[in-house]
Short mmCIF file of C-alpha atoms in Angstrom, two decimals:
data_model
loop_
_atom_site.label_atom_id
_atom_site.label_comp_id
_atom_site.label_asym_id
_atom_site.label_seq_id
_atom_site.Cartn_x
_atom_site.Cartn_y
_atom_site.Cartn_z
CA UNK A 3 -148.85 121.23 43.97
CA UNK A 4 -149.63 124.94 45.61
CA UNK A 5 -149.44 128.29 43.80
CA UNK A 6 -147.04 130.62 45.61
CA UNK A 7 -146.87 134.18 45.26
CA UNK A 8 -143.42 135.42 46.93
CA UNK A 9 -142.94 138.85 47.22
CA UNK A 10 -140.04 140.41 46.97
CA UNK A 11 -138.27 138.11 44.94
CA UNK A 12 -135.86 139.16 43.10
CA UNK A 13 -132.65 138.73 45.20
CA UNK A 14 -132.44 137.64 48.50
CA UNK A 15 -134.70 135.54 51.11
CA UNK A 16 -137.77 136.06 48.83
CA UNK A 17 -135.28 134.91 45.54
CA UNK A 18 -134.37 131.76 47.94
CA UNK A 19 -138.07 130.55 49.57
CA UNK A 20 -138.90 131.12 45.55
CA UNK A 21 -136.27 128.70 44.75
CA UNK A 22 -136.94 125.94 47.49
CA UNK A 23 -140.92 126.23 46.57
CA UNK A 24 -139.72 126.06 42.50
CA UNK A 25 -137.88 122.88 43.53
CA UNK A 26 -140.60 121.43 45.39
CA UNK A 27 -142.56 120.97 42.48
CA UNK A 28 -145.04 124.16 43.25
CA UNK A 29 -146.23 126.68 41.04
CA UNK A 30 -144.54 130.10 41.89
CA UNK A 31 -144.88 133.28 41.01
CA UNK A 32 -142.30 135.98 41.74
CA UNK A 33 -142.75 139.83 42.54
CA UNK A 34 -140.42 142.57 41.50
CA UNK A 35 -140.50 146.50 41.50
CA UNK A 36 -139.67 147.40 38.17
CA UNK A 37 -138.96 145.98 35.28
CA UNK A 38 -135.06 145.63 35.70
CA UNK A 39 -135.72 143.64 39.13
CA UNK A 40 -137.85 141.62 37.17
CA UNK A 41 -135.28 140.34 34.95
CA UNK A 42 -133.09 139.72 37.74
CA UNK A 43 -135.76 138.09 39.83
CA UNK A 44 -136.59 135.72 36.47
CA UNK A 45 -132.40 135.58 36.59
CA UNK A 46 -132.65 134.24 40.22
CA UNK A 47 -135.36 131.60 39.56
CA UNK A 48 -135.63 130.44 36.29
CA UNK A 49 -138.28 127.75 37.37
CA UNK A 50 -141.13 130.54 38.50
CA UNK A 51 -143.90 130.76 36.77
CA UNK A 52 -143.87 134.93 36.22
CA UNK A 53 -143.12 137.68 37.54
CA UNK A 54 -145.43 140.69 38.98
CA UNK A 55 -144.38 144.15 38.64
CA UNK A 56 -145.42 146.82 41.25
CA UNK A 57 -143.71 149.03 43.02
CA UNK A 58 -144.75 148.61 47.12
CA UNK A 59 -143.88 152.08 47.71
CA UNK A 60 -147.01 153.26 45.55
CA UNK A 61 -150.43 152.88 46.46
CA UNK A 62 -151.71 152.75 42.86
CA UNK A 63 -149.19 150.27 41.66
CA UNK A 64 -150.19 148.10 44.71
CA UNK A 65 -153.63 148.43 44.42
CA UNK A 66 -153.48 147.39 40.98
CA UNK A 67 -151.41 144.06 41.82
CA UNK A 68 -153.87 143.37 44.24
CA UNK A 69 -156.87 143.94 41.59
CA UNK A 70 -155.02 141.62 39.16
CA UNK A 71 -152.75 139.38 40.41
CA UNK A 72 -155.13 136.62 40.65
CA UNK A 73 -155.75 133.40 43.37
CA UNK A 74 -153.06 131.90 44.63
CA UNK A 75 -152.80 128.88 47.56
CA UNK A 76 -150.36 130.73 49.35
CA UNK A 77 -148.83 134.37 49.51
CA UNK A 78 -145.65 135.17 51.33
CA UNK A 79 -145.34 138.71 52.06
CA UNK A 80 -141.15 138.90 51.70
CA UNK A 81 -140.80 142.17 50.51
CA UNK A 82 -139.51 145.14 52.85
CA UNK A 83 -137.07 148.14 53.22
CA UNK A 84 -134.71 148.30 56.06
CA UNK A 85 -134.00 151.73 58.06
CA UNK A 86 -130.34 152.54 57.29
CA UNK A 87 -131.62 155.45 55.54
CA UNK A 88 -130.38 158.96 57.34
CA UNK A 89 -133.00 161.09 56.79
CA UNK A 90 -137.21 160.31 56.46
CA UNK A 91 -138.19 160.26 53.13
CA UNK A 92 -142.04 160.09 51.79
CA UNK A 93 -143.47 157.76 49.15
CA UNK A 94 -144.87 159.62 45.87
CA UNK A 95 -148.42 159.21 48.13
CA UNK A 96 -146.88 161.43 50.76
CA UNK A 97 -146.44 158.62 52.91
CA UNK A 98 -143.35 157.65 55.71
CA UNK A 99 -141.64 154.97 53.11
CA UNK A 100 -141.04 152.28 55.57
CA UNK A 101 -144.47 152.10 56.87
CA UNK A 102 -145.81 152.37 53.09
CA UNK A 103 -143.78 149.39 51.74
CA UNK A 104 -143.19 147.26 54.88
CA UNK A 105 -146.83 147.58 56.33
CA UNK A 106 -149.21 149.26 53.90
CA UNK A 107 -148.17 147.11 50.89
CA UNK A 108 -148.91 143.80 52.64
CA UNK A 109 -152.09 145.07 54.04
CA UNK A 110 -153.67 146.05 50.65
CA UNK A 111 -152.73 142.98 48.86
CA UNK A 112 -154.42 140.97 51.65
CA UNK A 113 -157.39 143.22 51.57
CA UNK A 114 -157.36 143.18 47.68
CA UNK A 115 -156.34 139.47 46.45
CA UNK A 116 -158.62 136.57 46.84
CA UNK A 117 -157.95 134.98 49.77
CA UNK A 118 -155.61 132.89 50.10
CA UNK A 119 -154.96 129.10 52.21
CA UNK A 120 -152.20 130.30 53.92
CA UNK A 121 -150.26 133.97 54.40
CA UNK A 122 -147.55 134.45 55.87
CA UNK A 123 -145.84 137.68 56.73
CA UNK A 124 -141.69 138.50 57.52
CA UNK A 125 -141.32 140.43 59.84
CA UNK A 126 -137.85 140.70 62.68
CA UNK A 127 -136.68 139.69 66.00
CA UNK A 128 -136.59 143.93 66.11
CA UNK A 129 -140.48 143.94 66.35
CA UNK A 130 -139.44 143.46 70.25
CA UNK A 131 -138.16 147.05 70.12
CA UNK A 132 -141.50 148.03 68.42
CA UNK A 133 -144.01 151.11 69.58
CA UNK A 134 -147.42 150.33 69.22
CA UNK A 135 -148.14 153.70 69.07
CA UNK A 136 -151.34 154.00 66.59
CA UNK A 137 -150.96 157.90 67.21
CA UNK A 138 -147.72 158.29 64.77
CA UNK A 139 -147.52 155.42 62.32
CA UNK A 140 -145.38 157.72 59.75
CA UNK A 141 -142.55 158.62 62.35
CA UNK A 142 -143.30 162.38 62.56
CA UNK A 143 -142.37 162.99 66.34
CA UNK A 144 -139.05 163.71 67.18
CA UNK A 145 -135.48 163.62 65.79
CA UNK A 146 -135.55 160.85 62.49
CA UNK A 147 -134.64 157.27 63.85
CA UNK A 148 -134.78 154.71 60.53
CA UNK A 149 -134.63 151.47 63.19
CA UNK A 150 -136.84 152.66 65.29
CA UNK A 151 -139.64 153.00 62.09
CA UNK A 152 -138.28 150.02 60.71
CA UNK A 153 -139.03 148.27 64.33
CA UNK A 154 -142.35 149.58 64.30
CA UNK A 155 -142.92 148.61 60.96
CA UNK A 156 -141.90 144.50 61.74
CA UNK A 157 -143.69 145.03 64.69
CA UNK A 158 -147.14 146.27 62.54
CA UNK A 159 -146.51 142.90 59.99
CA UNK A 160 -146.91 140.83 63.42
CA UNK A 161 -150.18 142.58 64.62
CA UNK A 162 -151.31 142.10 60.79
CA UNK A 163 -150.88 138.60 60.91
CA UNK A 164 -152.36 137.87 63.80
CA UNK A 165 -155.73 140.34 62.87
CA UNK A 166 -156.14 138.38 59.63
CA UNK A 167 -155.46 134.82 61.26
CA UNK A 168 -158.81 136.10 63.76
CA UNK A 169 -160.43 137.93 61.16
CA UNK A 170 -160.47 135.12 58.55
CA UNK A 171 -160.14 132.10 60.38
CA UNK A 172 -160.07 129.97 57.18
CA UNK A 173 -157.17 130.92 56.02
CA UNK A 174 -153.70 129.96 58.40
CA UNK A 175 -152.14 133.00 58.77
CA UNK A 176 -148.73 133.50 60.52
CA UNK A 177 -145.74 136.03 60.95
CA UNK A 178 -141.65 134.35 60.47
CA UNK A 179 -138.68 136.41 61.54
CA UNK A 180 -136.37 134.99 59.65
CA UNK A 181 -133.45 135.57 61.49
CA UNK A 182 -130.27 137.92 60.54
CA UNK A 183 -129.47 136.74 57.35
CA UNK A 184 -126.43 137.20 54.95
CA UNK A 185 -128.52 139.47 52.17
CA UNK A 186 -128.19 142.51 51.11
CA UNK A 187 -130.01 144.07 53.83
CA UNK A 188 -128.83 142.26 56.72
CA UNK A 189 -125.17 142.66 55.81
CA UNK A 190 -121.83 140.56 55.43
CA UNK A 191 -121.53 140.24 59.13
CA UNK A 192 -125.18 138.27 59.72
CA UNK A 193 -124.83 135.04 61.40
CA UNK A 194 -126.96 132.67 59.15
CA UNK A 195 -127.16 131.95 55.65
CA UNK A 196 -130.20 132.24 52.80
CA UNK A 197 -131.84 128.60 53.19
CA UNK A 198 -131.95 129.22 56.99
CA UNK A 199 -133.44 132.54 56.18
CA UNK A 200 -136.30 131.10 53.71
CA UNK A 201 -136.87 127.35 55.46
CA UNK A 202 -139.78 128.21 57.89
CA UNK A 203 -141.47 130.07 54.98
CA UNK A 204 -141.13 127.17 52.52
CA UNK A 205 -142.50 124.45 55.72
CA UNK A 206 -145.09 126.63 56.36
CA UNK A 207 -146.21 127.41 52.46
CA UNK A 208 -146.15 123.40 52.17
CA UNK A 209 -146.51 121.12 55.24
CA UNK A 210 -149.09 119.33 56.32
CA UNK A 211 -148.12 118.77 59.62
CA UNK A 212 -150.10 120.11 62.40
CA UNK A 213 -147.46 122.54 63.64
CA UNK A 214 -147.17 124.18 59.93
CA UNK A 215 -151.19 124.35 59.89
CA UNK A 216 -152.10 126.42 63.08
CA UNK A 217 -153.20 129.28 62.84
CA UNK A 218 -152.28 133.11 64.32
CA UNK A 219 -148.61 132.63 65.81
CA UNK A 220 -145.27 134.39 65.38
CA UNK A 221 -142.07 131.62 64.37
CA UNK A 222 -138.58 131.36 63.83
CA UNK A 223 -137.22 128.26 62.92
CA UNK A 224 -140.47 126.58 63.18
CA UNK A 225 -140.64 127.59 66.62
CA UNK A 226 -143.37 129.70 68.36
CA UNK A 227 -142.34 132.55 70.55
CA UNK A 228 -143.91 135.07 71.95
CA UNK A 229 -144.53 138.04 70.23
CA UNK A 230 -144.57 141.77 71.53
CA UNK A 231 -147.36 141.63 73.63
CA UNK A 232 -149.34 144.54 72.03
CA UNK A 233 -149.30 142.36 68.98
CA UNK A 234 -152.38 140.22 71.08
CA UNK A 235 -154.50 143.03 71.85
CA UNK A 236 -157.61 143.08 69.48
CA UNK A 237 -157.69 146.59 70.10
CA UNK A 238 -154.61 147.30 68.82
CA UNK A 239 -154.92 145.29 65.72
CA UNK A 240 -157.97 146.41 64.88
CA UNK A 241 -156.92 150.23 65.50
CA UNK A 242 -154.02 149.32 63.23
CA UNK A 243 -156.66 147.62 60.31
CA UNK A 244 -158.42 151.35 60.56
CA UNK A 245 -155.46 153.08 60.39
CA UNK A 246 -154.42 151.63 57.45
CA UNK A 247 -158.04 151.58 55.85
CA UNK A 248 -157.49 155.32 56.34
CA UNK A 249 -154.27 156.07 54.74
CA UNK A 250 -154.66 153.25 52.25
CA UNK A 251 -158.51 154.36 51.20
CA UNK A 252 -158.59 150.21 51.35
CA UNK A 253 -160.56 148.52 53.80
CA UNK A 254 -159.71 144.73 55.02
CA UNK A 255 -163.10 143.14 55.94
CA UNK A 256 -163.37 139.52 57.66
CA UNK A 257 -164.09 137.30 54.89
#
């Protein structure tokens, strides 16, 4: 039996990997915002072992998880914010929202928790549409466009994933696009359902297998592709680990 920390899991693909993990006989802890998404992530899974509260869009309240949360076998970095919003709004840290919860979050937790057996990170089959652009991380040039920071963003989870799998080679560290999923985020019209949404997660949380255990990769349905290609350029990820060690005031060492 693992322990599982899921973020994001109150509702959607985070409330469903939590579900297949609970049923697998694992130890799971869930991860919630505030204390109303709490009750509805205990709601959603009423196998999990707890819940964590932090908001992702502060830097204290993440910083804080990440001081306390504790060890866990795995941690799946679910949680994210999607870019339907019309205008650019700024965390309470003065920080481009999307980048702060969909990037920043899952970088201090990683830099901040013990480390882990196995990560894994969501990100989307948008990260294609990514800029690697190290220059403007919060979205400041130009007209607002809330896909094109939300591409960026899924784009910055895959880059993450792959720095960590090189920077801490002991631990197997991977990024899943899920696929468009019928949540609330990807809408009524997505083309797959929750358990096709959360199964790579929960196989690569669990398995055994060789193809679950390597290291470094970006999957979908179990399946290696190939990733923007700025997401293999050491220099990039390790511009984007400084970047974030700058805005974040948290720095991710190899361990």
């Amino acid at each position: 039996m693992s322990s599982v920390l899921v973020t994001g899991s109150s509702d959607g693909i985070g409330a469903e990997t939590a579900r297949a993990l609970v049923a697998l006989g694992h130890r799971v802890v869930l991860h919630a915002r505030n204390g109303e998404r709490a009750d509805d992530a205990r709601a959603a899974v009423p196998g999990a072992d707890g819940v964590l509260v932090a908001d992702l869009a502060s830097l204290a309240e993440v910083r804080a998880m990440g001081g306390s949360a504790g060890a866990f076998d795995v941690v799946v970095h679910n949680a994210g914010v999607g870019g339907g919003a019309a205008e650019r709004s700024e965390t309470v840290d003065g920080i481009e929202r999307i980048l702060a919860v969909n990037v920043l979050a899952p970088y201090v937790l990683t830099a901040l928790m013990p480390v882990p057996r196995r990560l894994v990170y969501l990100t989307s089959g948008l990260e294609s549409q990514g800029r690697a652009d190290l220059d403007d991380l919060q979205s400041t040039r130009g007209p607002w466009d809330g896909m094109q920071a939300y591409s960026d963003s899924k784009l910055w989870d895959v880059v993450l994933a792959l720095a960590v799998a090189r920077l801490q080679p002991g631990t197997v560290s991977n990024a899943v696009d899920p696929g468009w999923i019928r949540t609330r985020m990807g809408g009524p019209g997505a083309t797959d359902d929750l358990a096709d949404g959360a199964e790579t997660q929960v196989w690569l949380a669990t398995s055994d297998e060789p193809a679950a255990t390597a290291s470094g990769r970006y999957l979908k349905r179990r399946r290696e592709l190939r990733a923007h290609p700025a997401a293999y350029d050491t220099a990039v990820q390790d511009g984007l680990l400084a970047a974030c060690a700058e805005l974040t005031g948290v720095r991710l060492t190899p361990r």
